[in-house]
PDB file of C-alpha atoms in Angstrom:
ATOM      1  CA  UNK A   1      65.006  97.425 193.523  1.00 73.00           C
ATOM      2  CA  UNK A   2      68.089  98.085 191.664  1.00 77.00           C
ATOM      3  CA  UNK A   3      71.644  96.966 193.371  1.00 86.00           C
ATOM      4  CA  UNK A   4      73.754 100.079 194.279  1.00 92.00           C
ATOM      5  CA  UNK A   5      77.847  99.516 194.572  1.00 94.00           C
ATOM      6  CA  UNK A   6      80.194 102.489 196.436  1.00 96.00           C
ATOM      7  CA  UNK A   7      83.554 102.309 197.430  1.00 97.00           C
ATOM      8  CA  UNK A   8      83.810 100.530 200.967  1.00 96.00           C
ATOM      9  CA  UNK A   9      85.789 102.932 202.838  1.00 97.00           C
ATOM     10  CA  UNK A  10      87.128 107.014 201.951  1.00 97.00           C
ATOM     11  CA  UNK A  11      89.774 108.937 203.645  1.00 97.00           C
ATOM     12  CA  UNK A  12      89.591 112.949 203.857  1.00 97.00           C
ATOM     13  CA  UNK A  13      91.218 116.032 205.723  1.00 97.00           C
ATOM     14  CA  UNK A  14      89.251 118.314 207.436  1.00 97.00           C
ATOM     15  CA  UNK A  15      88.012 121.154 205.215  1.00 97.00           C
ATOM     16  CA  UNK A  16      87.885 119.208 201.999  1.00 97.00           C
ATOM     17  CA  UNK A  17      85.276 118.614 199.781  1.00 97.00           C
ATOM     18  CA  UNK A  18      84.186 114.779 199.719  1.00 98.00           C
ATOM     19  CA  UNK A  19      82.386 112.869 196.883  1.00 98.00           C
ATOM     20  CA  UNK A  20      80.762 109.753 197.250  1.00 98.00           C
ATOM     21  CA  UNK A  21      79.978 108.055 193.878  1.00 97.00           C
ATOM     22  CA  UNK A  22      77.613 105.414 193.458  1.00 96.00           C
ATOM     23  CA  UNK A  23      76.256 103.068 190.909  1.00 96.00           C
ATOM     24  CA  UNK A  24      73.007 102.056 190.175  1.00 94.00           C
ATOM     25  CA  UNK A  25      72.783 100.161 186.889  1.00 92.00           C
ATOM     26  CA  UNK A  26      69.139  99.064 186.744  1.00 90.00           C
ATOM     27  CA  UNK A  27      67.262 101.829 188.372  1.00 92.00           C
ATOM     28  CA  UNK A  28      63.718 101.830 187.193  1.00 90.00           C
ATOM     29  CA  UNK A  29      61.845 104.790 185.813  1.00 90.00           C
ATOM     30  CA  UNK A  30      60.225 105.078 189.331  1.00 86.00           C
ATOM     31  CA  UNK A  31      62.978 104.238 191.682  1.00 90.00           C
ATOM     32  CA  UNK A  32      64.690 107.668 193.030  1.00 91.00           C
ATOM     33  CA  UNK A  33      68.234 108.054 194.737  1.00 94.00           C
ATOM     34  CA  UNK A  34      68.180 108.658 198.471  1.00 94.00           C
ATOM     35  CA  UNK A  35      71.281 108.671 200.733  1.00 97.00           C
ATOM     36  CA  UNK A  36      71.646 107.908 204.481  1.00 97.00           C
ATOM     37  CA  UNK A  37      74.273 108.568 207.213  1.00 97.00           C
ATOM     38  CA  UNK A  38      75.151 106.429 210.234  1.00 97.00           C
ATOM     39  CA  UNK A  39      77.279 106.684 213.226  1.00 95.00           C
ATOM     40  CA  UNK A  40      78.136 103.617 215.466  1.00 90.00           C
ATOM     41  CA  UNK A  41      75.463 102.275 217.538  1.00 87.00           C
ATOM     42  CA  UNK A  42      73.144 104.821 215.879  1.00 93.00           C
ATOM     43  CA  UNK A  43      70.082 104.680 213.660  1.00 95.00           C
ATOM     44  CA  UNK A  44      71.196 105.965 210.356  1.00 96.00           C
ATOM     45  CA  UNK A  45      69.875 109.558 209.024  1.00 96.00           C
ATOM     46  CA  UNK A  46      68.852 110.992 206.332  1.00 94.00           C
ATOM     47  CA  UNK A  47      71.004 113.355 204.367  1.00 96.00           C
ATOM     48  CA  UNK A  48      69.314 113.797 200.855  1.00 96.00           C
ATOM     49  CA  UNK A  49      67.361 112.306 197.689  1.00 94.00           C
ATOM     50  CA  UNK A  50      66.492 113.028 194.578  1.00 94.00           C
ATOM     51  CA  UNK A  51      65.231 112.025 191.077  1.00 93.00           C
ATOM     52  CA  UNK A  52      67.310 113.492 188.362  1.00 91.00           C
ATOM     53  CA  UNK A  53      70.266 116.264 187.837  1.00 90.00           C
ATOM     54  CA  UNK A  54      71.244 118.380 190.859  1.00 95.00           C
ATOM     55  CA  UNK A  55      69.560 118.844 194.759  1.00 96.00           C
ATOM     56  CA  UNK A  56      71.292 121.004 197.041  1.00 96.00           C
ATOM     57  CA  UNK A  57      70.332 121.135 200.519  1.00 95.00           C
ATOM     58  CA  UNK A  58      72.067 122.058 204.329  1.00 94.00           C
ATOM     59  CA  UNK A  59      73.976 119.405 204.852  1.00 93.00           C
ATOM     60  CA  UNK A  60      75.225 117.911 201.169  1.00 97.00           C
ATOM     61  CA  UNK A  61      74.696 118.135 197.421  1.00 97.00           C
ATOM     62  CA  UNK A  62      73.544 115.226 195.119  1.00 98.00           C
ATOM     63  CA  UNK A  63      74.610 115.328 191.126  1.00 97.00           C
ATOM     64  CA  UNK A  64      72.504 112.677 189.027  1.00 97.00           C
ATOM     65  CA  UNK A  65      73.364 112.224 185.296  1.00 96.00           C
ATOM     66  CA  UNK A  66      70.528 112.388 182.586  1.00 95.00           C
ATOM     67  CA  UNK A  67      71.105 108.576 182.343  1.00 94.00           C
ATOM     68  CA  UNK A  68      70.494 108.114 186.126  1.00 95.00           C
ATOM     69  CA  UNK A  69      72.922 105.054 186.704  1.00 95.00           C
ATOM     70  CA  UNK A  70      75.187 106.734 188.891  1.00 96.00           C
ATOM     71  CA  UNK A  71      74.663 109.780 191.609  1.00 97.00           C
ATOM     72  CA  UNK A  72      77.440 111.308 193.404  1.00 97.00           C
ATOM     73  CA  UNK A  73      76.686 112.673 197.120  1.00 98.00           C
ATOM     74  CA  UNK A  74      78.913 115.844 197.985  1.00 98.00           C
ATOM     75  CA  UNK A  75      79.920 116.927 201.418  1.00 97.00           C
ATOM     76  CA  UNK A  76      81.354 120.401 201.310  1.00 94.00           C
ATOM     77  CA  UNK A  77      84.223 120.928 203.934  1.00 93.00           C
ATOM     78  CA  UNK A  78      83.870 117.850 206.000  1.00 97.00           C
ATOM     79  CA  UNK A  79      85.097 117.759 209.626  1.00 97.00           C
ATOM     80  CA  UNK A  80      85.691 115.338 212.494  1.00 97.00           C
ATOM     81  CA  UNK A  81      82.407 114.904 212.779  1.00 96.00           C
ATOM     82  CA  UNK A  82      81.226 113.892 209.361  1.00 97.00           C
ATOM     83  CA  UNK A  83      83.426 110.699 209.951  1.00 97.00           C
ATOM     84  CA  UNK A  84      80.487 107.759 209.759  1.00 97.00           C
ATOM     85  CA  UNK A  85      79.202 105.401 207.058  1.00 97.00           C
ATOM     86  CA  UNK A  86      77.310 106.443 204.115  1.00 98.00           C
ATOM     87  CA  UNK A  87      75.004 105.115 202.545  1.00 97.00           C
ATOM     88  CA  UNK A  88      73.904 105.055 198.771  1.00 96.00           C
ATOM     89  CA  UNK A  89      70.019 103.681 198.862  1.00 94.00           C
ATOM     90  CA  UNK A  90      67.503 103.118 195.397  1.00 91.00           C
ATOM     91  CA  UNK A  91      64.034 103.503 196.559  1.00 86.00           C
ATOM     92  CA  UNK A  92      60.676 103.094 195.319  1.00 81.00           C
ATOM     93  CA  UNK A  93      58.229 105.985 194.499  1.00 68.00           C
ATOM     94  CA  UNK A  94      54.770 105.510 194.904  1.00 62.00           C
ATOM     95  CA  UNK A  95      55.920 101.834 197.416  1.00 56.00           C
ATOM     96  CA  UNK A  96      53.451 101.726 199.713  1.00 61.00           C
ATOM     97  CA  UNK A  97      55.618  99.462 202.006  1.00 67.00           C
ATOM     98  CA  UNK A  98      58.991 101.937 201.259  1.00 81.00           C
ATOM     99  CA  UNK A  99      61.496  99.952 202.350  1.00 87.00           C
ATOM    100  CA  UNK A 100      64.833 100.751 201.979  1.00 90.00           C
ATOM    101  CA  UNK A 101      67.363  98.329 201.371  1.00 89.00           C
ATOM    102  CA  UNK A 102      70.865  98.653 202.855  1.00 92.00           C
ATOM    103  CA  UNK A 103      74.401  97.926 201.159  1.00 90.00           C
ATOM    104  CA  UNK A 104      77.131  98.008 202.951  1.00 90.00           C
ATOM    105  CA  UNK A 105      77.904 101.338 202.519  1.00 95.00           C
ATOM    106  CA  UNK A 106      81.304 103.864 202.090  1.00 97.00           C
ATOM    107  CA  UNK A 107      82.823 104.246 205.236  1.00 97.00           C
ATOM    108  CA  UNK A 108      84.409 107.620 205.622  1.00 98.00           C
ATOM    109  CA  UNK A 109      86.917 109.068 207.519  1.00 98.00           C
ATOM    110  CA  UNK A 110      87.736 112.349 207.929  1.00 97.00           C
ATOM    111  CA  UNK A 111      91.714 112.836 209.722  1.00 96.00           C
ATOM    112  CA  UNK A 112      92.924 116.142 211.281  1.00 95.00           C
TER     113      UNK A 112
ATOM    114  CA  UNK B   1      62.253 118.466 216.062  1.00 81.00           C
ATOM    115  CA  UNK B   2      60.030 115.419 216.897  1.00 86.00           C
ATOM    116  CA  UNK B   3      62.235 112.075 216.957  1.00 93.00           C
ATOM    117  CA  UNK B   4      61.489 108.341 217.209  1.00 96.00           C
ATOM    118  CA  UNK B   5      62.151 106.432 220.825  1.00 96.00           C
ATOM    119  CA  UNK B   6      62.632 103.415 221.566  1.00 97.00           C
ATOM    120  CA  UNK B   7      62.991 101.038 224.655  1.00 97.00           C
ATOM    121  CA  UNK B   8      65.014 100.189 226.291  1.00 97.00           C
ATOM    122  CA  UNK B   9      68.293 100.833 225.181  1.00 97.00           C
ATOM    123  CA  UNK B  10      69.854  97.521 225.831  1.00 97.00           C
ATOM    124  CA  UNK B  11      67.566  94.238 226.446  1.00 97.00           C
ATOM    125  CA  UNK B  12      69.613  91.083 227.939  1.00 98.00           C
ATOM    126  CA  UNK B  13      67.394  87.929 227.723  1.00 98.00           C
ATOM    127  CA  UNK B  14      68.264  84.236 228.080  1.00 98.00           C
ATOM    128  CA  UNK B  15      67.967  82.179 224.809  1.00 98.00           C
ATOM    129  CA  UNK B  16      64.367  80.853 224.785  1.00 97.00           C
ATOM    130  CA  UNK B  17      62.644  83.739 226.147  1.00 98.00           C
ATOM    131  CA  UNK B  18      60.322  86.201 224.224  1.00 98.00           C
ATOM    132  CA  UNK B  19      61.293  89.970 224.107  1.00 98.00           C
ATOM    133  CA  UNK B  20      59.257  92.613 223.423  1.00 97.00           C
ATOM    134  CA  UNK B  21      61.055  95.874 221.905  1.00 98.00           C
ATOM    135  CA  UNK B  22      59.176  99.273 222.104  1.00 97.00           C
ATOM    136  CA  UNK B  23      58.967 102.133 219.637  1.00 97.00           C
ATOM    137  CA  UNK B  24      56.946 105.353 219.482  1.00 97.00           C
ATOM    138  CA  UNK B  25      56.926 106.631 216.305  1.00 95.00           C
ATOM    139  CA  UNK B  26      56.727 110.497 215.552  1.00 94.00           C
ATOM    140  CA  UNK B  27      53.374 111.116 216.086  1.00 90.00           C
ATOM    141  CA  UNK B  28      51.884 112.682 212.584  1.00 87.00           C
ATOM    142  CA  UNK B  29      53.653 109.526 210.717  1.00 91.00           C
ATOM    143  CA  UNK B  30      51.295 106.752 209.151  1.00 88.00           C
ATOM    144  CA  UNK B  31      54.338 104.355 207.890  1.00 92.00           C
ATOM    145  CA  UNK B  32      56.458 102.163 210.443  1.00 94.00           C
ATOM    146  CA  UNK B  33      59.405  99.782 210.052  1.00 96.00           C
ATOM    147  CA  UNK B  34      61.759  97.573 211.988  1.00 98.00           C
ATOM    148  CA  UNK B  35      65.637  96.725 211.132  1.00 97.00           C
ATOM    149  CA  UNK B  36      67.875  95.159 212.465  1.00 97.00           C
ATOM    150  CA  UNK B  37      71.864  95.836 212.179  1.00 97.00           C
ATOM    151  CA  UNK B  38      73.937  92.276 213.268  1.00 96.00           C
ATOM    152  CA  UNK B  39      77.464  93.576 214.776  1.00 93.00           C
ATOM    153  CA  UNK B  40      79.749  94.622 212.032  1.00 90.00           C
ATOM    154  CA  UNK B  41      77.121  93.979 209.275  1.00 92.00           C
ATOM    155  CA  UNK B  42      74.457  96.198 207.014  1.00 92.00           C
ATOM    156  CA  UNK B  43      71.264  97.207 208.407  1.00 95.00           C
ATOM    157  CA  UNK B  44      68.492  94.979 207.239  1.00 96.00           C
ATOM    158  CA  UNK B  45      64.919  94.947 206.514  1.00 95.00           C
ATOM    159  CA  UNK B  46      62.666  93.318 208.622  1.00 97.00           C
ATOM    160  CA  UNK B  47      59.033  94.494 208.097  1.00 96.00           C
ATOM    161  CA  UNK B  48      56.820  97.251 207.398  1.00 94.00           C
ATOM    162  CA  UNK B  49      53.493  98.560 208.824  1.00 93.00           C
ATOM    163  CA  UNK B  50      50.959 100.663 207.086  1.00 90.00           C
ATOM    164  CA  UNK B  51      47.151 100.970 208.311  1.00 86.00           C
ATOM    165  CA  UNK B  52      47.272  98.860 211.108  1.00 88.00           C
ATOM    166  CA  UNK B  53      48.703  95.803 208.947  1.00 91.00           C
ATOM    167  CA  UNK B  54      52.046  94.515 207.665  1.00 94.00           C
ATOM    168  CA  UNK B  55      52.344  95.796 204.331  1.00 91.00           C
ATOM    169  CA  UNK B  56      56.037  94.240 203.831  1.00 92.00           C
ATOM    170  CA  UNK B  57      58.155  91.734 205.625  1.00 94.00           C
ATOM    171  CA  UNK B  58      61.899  90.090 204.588  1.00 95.00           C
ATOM    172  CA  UNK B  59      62.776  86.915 204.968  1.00 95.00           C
ATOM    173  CA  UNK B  60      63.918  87.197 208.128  1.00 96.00           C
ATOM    174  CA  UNK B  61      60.399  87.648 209.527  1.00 97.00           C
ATOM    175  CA  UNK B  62      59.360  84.706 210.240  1.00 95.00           C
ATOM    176  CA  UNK B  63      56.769  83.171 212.856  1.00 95.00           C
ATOM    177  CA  UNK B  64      59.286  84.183 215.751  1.00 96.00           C
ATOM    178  CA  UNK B  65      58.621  87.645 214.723  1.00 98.00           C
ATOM    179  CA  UNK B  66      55.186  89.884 215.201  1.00 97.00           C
ATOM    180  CA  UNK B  67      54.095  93.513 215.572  1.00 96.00           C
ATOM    181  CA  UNK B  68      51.829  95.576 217.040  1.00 94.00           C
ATOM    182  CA  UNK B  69      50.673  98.928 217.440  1.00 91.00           C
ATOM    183  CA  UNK B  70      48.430  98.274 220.318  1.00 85.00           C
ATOM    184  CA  UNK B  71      47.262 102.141 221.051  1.00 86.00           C
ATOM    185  CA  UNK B  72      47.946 105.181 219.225  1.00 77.00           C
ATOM    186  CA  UNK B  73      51.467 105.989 219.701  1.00 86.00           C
ATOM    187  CA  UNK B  74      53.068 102.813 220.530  1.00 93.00           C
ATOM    188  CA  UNK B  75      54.859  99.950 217.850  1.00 95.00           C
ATOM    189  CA  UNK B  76      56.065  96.862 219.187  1.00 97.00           C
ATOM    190  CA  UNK B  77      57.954  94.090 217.936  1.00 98.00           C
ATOM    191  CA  UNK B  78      57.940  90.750 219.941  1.00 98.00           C
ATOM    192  CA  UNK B  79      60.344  88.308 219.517  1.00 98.00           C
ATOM    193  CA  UNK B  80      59.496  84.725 220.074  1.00 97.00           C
ATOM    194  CA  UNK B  81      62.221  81.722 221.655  1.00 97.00           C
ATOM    195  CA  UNK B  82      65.212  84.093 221.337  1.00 98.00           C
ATOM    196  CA  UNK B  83      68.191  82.651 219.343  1.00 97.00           C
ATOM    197  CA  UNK B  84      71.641  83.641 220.599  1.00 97.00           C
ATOM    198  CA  UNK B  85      71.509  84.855 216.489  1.00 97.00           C
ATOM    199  CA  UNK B  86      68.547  86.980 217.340  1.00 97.00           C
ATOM    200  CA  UNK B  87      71.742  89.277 219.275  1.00 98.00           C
ATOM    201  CA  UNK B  88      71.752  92.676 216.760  1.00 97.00           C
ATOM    202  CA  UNK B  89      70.491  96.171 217.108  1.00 98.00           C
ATOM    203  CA  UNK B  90      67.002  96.930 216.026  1.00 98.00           C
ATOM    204  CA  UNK B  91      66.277 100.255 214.656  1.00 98.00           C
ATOM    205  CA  UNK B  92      62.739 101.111 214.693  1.00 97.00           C
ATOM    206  CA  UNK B  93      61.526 103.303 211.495  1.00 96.00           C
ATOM    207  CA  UNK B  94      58.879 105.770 210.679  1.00 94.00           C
ATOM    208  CA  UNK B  95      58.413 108.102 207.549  1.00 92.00           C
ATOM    209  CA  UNK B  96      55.257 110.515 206.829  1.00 85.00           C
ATOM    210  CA  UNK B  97      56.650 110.588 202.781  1.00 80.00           C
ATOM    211  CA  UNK B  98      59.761 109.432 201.408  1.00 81.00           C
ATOM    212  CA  UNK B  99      62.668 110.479 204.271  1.00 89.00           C
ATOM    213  CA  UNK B 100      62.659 107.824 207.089  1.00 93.00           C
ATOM    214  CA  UNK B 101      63.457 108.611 210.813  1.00 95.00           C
ATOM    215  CA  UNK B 102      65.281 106.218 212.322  1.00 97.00           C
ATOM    216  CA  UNK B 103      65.372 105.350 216.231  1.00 97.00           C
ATOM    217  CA  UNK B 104      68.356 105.297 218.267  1.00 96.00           C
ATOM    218  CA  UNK B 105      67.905 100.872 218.545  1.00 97.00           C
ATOM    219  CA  UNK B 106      67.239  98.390 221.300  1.00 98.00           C
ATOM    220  CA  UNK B 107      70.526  96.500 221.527  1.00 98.00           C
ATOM    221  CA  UNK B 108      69.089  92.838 222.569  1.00 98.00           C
ATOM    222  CA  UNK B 109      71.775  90.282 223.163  1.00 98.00           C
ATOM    223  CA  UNK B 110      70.760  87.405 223.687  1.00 98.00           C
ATOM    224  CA  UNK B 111      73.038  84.922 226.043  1.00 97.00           C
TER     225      UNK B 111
END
């Protein structure tokens, strides 16, 4: 599965738009983007995934270029609460096992 | 909404001793996985399950380590002569497609 890098840590105000970019050099013609969210001592969560160009859903937005090697997570008007660690996943389609294989993720945090 | 539980929260056990770390998965889900999250580090793989067998399993799985999913609902993993390293929290997994629900972990420290 292809190695994903994001920045280790983000700062925000409340009521600003965040964007998380990551990279994803080697992701295979099967492998789609998925991102997760975790809060200390907590099981992370899933916010979104997707294959190619834009999905929009509740919580967040995900932009993936035609070339695929990158994907950028948006969180419209964070708050307090969206302070946590995200994470920027590449996972198999059609994986039988579907494991997902953790980085170390973008910590965010969201001040007053 | 349906979520995964696990038990018990927090598992203290003397080095050398086997543990035995519960999960019940949400109930329509056919794929189950553990991880485990060392303090301060990433989450990490540790095995899946798929059709009654282990369809994947890290590194880290090693002869200490087995599952189970004994009855219908339950998932087990059993850890073998503890190491104080063993000391993490395990997050128990299950997914009917692609999105994964995570547990809230067993934190097991092992002293």
């Amino acid at each position: 599965l292809a190695k994903t890098t994001q920045p280790i840590s983000m700062d925000s105000y409340e009521g600003q738009e965040v964007n998380i970019t990551c990279s994803h050099n080697n992701i295979a013609t099967n492998d789609y983007i998925t991102w997760y969210q975790q809060f200390p001592s907590q099981g992370p969560r899933f916010i979104i995934q997707g294959y190619k160009t834009k999905v929009t859903n509740e919580v967040a937005s995900l932009f993936i270029p035609a070339d695929r090697k990158s994907s950028t997570l948006s969180l419209p008007r964070v708050s307090l609460s969206d302070t946590a660690v995200y994470y920027c996943l590449v996972a198999r389609q059609g994986n039988q096992g579907g494991k997902l294989i953790f980085g170390q993720g973008t910590e965010l945090s969201v001040k007053p | 909404e349906p979520e995964v539980t696990q038990t018990p929260s927090h598992q203290v056990t003397q080095m050398g001793q086997e543990v035995i770390l519960r999960c019940v998965p949400i109930s329509n889900h056919l794929y189950f996985y553990w991880y485990r999250q060392i303090l301060g580090q990433k989450v990490e793989f540790l095995v899946s399950f798929y059709n009654n067998e282990i369809s994947e399993k890290s590194e880290i799985f090693d002869d200490q380590f087995s599952v189970e999913r004994p009855d219908g609902s339950n998932f087990t993993l059993k850890i073998r002569s503890t190491k104080l390293e063993d000391s993490a929290m395990y997050f128990c997994a299950s997914r009917p497609g692609r999105e994964q629900y995570f547990g809230p972990g067993t934190r097991l420290t092992v002293t």
